[in-house]
Coordinates of C-alpha atoms and ligand atoms in Angstrom, one line a residue:
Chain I
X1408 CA -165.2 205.3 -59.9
X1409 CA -164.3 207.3 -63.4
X1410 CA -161.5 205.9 -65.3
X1411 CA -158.8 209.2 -66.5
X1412 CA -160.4 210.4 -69.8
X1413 CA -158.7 208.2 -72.6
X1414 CA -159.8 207.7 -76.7
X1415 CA -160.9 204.7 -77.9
X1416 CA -160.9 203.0 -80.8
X1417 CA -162.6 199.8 -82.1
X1418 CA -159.6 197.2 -84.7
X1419 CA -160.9 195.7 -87.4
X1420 CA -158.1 193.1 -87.9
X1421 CA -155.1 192.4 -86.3
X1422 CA -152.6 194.6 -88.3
X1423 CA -155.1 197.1 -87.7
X1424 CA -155.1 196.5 -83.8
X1425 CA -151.2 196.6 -84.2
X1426 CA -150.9 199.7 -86.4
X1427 CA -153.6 201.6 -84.2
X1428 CA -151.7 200.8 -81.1
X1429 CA -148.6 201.8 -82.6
X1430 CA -149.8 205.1 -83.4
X1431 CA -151.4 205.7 -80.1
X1432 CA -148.2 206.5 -78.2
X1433 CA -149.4 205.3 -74.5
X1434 CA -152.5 203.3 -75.9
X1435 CA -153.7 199.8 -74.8
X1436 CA -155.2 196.6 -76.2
X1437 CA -158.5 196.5 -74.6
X1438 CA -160.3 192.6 -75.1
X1439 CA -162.3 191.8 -72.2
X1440 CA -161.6 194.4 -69.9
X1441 CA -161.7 191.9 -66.7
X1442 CA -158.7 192.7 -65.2
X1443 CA -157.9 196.3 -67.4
X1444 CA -161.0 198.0 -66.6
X1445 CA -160.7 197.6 -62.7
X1446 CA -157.1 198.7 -63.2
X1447 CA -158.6 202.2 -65.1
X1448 CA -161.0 202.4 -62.3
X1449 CA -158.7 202.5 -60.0
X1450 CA -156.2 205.1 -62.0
X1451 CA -153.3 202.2 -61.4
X1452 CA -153.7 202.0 -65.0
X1453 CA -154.4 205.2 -67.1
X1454 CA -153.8 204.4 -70.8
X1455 CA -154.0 207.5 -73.4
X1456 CA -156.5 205.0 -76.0
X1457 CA -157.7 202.3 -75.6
X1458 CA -157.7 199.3 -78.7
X1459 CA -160.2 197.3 -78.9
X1460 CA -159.5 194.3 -80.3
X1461 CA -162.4 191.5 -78.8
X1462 CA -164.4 191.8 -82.3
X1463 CA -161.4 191.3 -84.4
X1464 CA -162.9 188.7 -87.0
X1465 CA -161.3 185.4 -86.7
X1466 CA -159.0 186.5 -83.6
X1467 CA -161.8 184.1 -81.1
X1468 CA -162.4 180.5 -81.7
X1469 CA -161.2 176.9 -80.9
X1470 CA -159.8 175.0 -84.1
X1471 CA -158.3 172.1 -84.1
X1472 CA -155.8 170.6 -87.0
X1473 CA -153.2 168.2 -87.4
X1474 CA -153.3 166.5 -83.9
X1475 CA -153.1 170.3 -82.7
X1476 CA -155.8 172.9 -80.8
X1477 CA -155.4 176.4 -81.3
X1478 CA -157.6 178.9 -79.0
X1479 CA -157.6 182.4 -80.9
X1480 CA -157.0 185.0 -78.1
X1481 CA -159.9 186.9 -78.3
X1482 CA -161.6 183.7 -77.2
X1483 CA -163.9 184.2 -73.8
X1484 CA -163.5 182.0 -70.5
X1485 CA -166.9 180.8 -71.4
X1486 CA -166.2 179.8 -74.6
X1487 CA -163.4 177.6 -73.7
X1488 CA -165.4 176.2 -70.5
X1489 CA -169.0 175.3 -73.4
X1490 CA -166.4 173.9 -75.6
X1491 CA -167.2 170.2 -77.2
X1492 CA -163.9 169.8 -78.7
X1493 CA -161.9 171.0 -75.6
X1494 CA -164.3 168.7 -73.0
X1495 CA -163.5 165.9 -75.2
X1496 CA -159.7 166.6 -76.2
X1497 CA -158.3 168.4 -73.3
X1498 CA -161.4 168.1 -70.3
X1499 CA -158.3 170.1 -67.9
X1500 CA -159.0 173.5 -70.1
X1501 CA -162.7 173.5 -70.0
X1502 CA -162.7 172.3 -66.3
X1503 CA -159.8 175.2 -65.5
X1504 CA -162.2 177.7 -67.6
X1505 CA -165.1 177.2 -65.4
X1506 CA -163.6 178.0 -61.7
X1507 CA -162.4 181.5 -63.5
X1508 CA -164.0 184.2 -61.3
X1509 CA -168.0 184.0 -61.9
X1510 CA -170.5 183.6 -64.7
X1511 CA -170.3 187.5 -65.5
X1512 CA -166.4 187.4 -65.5
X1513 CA -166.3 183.9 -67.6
X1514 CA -168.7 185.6 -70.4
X1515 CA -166.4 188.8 -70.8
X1516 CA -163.3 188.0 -70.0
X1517 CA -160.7 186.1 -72.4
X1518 CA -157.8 183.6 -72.8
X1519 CA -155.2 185.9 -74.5
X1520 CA -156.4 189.0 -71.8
X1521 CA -155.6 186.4 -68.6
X1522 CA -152.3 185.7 -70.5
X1523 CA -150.9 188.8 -71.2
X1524 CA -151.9 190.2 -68.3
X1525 CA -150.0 187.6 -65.9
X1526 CA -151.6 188.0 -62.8
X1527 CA -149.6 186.1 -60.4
X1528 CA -153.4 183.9 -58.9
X1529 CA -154.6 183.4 -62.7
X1530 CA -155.5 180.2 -63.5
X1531 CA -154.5 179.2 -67.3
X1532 CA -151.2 180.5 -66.7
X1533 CA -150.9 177.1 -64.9
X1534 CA -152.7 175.1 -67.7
X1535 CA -150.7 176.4 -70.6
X1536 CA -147.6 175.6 -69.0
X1537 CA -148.2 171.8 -68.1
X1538 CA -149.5 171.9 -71.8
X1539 CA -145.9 173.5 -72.4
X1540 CA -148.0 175.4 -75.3
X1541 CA -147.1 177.6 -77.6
X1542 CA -147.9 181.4 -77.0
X1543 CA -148.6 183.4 -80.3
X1544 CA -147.9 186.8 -80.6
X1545 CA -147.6 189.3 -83.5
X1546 CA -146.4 193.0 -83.2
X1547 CA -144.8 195.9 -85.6
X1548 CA -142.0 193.6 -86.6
X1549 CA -143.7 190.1 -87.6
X1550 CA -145.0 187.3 -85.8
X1551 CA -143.5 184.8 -83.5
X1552 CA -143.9 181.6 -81.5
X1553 CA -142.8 181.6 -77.1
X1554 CA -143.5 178.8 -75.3
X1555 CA -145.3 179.4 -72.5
X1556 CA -142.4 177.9 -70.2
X1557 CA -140.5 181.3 -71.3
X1558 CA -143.3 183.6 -71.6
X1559 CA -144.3 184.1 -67.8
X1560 CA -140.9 185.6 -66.5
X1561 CA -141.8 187.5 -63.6
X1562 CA -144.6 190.0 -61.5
X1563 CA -146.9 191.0 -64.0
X1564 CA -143.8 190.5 -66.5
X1565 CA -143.9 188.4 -69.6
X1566 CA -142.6 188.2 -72.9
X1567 CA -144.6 190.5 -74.9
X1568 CA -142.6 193.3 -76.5
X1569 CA -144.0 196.7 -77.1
X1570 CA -147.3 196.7 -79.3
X1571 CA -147.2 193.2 -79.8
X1572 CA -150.2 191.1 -79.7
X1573 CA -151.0 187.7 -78.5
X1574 CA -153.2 186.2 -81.5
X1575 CA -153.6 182.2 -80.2
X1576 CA -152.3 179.9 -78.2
X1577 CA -151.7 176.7 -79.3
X1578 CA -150.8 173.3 -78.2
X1579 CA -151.2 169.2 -78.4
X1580 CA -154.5 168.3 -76.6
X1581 CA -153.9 166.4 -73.5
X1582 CA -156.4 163.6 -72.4
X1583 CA -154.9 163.1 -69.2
X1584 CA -155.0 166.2 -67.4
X1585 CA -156.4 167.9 -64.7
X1586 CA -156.2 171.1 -62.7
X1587 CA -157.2 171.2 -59.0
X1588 CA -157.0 174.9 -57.1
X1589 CA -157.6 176.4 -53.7
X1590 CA -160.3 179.3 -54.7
X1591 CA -160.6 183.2 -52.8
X1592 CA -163.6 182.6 -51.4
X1593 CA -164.5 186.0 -52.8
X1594 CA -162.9 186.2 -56.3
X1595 CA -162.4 182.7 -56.7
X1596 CA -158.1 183.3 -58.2
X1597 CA -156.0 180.8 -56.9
X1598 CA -154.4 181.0 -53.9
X1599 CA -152.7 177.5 -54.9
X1600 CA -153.7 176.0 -58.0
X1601 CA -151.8 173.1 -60.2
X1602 CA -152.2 171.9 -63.4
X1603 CA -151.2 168.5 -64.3
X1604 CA -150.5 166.9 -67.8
X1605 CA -149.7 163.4 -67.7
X1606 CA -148.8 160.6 -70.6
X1607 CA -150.0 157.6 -69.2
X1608 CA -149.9 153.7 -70.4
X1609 CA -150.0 150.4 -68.6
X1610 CA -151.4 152.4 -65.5
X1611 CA -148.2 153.7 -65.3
X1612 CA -147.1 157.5 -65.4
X1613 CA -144.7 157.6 -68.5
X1614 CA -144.2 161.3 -68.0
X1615 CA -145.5 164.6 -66.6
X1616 CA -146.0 168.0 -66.7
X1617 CA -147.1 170.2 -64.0
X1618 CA -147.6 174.0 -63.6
X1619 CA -148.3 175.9 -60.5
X1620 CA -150.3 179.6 -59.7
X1621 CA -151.1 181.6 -56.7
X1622 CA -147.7 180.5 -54.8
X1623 CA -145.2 182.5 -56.1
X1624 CA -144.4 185.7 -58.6
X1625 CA -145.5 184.1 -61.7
X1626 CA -146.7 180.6 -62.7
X1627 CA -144.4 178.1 -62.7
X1628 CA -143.2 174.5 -64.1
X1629 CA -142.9 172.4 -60.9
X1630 CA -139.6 170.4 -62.7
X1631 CA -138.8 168.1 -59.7
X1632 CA -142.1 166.8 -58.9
X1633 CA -142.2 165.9 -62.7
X1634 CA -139.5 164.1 -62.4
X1635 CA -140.6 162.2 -59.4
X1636 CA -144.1 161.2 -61.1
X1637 CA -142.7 159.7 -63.7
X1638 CA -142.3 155.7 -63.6
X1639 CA -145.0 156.1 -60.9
X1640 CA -148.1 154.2 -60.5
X1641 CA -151.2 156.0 -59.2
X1642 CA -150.5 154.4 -55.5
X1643 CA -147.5 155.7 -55.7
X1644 CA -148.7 159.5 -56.4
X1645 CA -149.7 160.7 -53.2
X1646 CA -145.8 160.3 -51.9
X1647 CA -144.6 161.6 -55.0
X1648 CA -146.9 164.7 -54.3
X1649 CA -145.3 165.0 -50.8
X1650 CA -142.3 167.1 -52.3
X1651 CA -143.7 169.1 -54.7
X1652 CA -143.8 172.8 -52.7
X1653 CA -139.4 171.6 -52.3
X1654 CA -138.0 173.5 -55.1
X1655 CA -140.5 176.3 -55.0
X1656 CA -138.7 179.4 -53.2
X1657 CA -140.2 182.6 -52.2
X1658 CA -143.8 181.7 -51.7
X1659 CA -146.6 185.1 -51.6
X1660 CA -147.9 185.4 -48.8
X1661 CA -151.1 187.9 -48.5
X1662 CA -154.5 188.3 -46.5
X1663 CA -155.6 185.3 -48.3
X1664 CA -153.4 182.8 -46.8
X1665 CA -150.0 182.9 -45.4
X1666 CA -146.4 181.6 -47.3
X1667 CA -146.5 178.6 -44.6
X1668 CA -150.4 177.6 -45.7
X1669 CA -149.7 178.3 -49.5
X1670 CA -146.9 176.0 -49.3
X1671 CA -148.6 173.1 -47.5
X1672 CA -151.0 173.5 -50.2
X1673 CA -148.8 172.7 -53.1
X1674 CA -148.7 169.1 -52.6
X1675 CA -152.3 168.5 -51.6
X1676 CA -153.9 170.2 -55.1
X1677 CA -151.0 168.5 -57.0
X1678 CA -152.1 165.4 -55.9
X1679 CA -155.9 166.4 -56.6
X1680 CA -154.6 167.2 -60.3
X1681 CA -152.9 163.9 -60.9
X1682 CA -155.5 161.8 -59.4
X1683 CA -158.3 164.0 -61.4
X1684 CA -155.6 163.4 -64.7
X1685 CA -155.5 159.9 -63.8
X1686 CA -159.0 159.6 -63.6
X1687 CA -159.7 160.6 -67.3
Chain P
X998 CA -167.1 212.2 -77.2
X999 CA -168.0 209.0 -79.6
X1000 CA -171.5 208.2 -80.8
X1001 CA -172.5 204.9 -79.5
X1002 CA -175.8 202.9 -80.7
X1003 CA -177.1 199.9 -78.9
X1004 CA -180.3 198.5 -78.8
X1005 CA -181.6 198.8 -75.1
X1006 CA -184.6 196.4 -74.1
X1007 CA -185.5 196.1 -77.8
X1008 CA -185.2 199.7 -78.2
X1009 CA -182.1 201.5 -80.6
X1010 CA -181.1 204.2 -78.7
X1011 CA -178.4 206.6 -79.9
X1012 CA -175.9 208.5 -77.8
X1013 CA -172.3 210.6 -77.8
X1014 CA -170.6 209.0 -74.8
X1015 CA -167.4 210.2 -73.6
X1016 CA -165.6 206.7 -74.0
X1017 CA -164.6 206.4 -69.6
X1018 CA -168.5 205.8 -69.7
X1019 CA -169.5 202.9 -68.2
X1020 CA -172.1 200.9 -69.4
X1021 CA -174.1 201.0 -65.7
X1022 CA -173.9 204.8 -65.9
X1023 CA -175.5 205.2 -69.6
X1024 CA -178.3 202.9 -68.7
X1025 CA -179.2 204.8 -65.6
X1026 CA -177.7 208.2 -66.2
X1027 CA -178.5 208.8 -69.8
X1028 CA -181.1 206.1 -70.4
X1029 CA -182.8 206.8 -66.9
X1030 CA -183.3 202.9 -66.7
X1031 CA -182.2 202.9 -62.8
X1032 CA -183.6 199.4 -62.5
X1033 CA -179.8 198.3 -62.8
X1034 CA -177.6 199.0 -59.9
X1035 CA -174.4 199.6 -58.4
X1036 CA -173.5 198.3 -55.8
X1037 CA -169.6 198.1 -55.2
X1038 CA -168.3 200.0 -58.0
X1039 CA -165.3 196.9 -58.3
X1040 CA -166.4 194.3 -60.5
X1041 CA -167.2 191.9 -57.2
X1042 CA -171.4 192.3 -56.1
X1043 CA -173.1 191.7 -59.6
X1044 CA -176.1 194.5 -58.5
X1045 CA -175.0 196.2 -61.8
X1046 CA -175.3 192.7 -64.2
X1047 CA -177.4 193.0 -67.3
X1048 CA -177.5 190.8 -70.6
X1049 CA -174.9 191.9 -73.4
X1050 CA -175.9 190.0 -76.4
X1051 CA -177.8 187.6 -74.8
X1052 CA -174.9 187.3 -71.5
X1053 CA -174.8 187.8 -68.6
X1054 CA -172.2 191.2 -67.8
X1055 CA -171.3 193.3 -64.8
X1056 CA -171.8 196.7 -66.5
X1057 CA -169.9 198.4 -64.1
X1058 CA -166.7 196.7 -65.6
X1059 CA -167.6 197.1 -69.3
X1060 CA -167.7 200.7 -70.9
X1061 CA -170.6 202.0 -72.8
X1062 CA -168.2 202.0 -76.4
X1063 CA -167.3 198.3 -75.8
X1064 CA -170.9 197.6 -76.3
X1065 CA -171.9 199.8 -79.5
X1066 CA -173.3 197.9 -82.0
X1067 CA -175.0 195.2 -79.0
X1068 CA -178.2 194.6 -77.6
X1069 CA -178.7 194.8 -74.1
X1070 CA -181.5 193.5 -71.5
X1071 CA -181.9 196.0 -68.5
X1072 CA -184.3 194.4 -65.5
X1073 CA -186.8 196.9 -67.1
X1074 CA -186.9 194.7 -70.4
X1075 CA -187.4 191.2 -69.4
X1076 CA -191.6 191.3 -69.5
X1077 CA -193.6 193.7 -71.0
X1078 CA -195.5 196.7 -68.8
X1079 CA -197.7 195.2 -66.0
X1080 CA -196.1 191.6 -66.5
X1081 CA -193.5 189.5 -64.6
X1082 CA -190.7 187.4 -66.6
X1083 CA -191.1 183.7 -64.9
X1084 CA -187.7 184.5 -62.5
X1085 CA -189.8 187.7 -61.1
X1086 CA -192.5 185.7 -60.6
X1087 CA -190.7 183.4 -58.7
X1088 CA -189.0 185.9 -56.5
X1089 CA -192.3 187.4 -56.1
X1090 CA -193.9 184.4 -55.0
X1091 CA -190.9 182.7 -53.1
X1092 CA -189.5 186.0 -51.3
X1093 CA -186.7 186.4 -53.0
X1094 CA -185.4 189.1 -51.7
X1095 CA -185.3 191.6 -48.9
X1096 CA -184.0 194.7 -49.4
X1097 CA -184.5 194.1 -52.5
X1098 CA -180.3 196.3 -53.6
X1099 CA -179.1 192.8 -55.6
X1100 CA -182.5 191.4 -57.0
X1101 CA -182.4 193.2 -60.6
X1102 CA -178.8 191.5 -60.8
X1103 CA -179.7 188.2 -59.1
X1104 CA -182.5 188.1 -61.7
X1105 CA -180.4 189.0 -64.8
X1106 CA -177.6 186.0 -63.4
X1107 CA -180.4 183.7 -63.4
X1108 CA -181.9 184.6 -66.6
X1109 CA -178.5 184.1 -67.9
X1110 CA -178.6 180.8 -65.8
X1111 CA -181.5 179.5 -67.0
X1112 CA -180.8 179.9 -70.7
X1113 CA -177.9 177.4 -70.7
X1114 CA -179.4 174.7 -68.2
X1115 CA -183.6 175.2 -68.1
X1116 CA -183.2 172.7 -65.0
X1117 CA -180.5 173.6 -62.9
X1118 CA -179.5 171.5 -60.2
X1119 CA -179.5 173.2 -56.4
X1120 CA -175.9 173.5 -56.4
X1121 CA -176.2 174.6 -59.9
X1122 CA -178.2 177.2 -59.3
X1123 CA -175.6 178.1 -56.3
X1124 CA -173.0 178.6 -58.8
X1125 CA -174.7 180.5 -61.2
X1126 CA -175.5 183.4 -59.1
X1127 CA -172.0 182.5 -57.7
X1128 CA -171.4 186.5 -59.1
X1129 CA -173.7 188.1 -57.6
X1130 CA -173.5 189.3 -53.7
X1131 CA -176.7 189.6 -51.0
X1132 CA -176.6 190.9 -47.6
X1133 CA -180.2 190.2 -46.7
X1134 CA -181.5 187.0 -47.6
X1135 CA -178.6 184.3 -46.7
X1136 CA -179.7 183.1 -50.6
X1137 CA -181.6 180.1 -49.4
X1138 CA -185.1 182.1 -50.9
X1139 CA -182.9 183.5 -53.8
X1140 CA -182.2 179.6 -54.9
X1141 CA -186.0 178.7 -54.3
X1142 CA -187.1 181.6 -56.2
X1143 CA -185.0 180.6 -59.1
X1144 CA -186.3 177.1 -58.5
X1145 CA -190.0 178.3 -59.3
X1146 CA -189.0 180.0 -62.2
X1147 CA -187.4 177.0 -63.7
X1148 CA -190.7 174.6 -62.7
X1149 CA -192.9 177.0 -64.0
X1150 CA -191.7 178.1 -67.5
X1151 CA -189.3 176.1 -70.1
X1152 CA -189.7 179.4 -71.7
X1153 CA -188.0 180.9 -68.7
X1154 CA -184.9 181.7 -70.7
X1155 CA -184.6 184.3 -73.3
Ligands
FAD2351 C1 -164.4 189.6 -60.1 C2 -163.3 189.0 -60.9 C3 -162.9 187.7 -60.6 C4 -161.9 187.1 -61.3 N1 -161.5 185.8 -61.0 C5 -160.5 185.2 -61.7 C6 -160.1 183.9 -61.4 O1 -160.7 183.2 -60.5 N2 -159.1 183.4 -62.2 C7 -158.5 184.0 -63.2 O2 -157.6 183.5 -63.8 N3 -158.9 185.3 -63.5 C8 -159.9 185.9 -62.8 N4 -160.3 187.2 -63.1 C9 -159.6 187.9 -64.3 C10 -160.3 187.6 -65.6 O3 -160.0 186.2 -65.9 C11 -159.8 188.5 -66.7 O4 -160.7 188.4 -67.7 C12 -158.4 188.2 -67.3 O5 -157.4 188.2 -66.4 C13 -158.1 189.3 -68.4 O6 -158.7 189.0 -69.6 P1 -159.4 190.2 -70.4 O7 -159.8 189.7 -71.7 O8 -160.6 190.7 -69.5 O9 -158.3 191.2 -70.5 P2 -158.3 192.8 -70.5 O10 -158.7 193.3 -69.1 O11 -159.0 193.4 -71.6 O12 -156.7 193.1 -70.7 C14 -155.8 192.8 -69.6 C15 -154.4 193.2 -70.1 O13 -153.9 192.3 -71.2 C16 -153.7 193.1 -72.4 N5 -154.2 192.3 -73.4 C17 -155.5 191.8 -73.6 N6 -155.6 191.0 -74.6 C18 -154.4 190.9 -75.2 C19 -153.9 190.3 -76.3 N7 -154.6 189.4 -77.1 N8 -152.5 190.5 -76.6 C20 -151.8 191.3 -75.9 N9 -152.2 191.9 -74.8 C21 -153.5 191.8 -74.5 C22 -154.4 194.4 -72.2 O14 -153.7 195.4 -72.9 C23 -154.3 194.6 -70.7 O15 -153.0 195.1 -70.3 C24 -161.3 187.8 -62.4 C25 -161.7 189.1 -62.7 C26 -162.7 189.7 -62.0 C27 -163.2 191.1 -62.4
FES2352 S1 -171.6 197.3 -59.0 FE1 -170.8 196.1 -60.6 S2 -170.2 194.3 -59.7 FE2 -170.8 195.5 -58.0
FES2353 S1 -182.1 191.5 -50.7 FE1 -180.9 193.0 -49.8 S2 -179.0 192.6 -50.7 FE2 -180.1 191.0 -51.5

């Protein structure tokens, strides 16, 4: 299948990615191409240029500094799945990293692509929202900080204006954590997956943070299961779990598995993510 | 049309692409290195996966400008002329394949494989090639093939 003919063009930095793309009237970022270039294939997507931005010096990388992790955007599924820091300070994003897709899809494909790109079965949507991170983005009129509870708004929408870039994402490193999903037995996206972030002491649950993907139009914070894990002890999780498909409304449905399925899901890979977070 | 250069099995080789290339269709189209395969055309069997930069890629999902500048390992280029890289040896001597559509891509995913963990683990092994699709084999030979090569080279990797 041949892509629509289209220019290309390789950034150098990351005005220069912004600059190019604003001059490309129609153009694209182009980073791993994991999700784009099937798109292209396809012609549902038929961008006038393509930007490539995955050699940017500097935009890939894990750093960490004060008490914070910041992944640059350019940096691959692989990258983040091999990481020493991020299997040490946050296991839950190295462990969500390596049920991405397959080896070929985990060396190509990248962090800031699966973000902007929002597809509703992605996993680190989930993750970045139990780590209620910070999304960082710069475009033609400066930078600026979302949090990833306000990025992910709708299908395929988020909160990325027009030429704007997603340059890191950044958040506290969370021991505790742990992300459990139901796999596609062919492309391995989530039909259910949940990420759980917990602050734990005394074996009790002092608070938590949970996202969900695959069940509904975007990833989502599940707010009332939160609420019910906290105070909890980790005999107590599994009928806190119980509830946790209760406030989400308007579950997908596909060939994959059925809204009645992905909702008896929910609970049972929340409680595999809070008994993996409690684990660790 | 962009020029493109990017060192094929050791080789520079220098081309204008038009940039809706993909890399599967250089190599075999341009290159004549038909070795690679494609298979389904959607990012999904892994017949088409070859090393970019050392990594394992589907090159039916990458276009030929994304890798200018990179080296790439075709099937063609794992062993020199008249020799077998340890993983074709070991489908060679543990029948490996069938068919024999997916092997050049099973092979690349367990170069790849072997690289990062020179003793995989069964299940290892299972994910691994986790990317890459047969329709002959049922994989159980695939795994033992793989599991030769391991046993018989710590230099399997490169
Ligand atoms: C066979 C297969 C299986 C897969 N399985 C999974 C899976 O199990 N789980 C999962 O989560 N994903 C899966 N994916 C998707 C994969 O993770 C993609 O790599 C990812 O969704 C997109 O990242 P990318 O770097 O490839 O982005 P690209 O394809 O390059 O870009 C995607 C979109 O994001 C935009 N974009 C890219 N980077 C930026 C940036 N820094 N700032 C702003 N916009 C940007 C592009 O313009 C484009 O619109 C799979 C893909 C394939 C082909
Ligand atoms: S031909 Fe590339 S993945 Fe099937
Ligand atoms: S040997 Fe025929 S597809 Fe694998």
């Amino acid at each position: 299948m041949i892509p629509v003919a289209f220019e290309y063009q390789r950034a150098t930095s990351v005005d220069d990615a912004i600059a190019k793309l604003a001059a490309s009237g129609g153009g694209k970022f182009i980073a791993g191409g994991h999700s784009l270039v099937p798109l292209m294939k396809l012609r549902l997507s038929e961008p006038a240029q393509l930007i490539d931005i995955a050699r940017i010096p500097g935009l890939s990388g894990i750093r960490a500094s004060g008490g914070r992790i910041a992944i640059g955007a350019t940096t691959t599924h692989y990258e983040i799945a091999a990481s020493p820091l991020l299997r040490d300070q946050c296991p839950m994003m190295a462990e969500a990293a390596t049920e991405i897709g397959d080896p070929q899809v985990r060396n190509r494909g990248t962090i800031g692509g699966s973000i902007a790109h929002a597809d509703p079965a992605a996993d680190f949507p989930a993750v970045v929202l139990a780590l209620d991170a910070d999304i960082v983005l710069k475009g033609p009129t400066g930078a600026r900080t979302v949090k990833a509870s306000a990025f992910f708004r709708g299908f395929y929408d988020v909160d990325l204006g027009a030429g704007e870039l997603i340059t890191a994402i950044q958040f506290a490193p969370v021991k505790s954590a742990g992300y459990a999903k139901l796999r596609q037995r062919a492309s391995h996206y989530a039909v259910v997956g949940v990420a759980a972030a917990l602050e734990v002491s005394g074996g009790v649950i002092r608070s938590a943070r949970v996202g969900l993907t695959g069940a509904t139009t975007h990833a989502v914070r599940l707010t009332s299961l939160e609420a019910a894990l906290a105070g909890k002890r980790a005999d107590a999780v599994a009928a806190a779990c119980a509830g946790a498909a209760n406030d989400v409304a308007d579950v997908n449905a596909d060939l994959h598995a059925s809204a009645d399925y992905r909702k008896a899901m929910i609970p049972v890979f929340a409680r595999r993510a809070v008994e993996r977070a409690l684990a660790r | 049309m962009v020029p493109i250069a990017i060192t094929v099995n050791g080789k520079l080789r220098k081309a204008h692409v038009e940039p809706r290339t993909l890399l599967v269709h250089f190599l075999r189209e341009h290159l004549n290195l038909t070795g690679t395969h494609v298979g389904c055309d959607t990012s999904q069997c892994g017949a088409c996966t070859v090393l970019v930069d050392g990594r394992s890629a589907k090159s039916c999902t990458l276009f030929a400008v994304q890798a200018d500048g990179s080296e790439v390992t075709t099937v063609e280029g794992l062993a020199p002329e008249g020799q077998l890289h340890p993983v074709q040896q070991g489908f060679w001597e543990e029948h490996g394949l069938q068919c024999g559509y997916c092997t050049p891509g099973m092979i690349m995913s367990a170069v790849n494989l072997l690289k990062d963990n020179p003793a995989p683990s069964e299940s290892q092994i299972r994910e691994g090639i986790a990317g890459n699709l047969c329709r002959c084999t049922g994989y159980q030979h695939i795994v033992t093939a793989i599991q030769h090569a391991a046993r018989h080279s710590g230099k399997a990797a490169r």
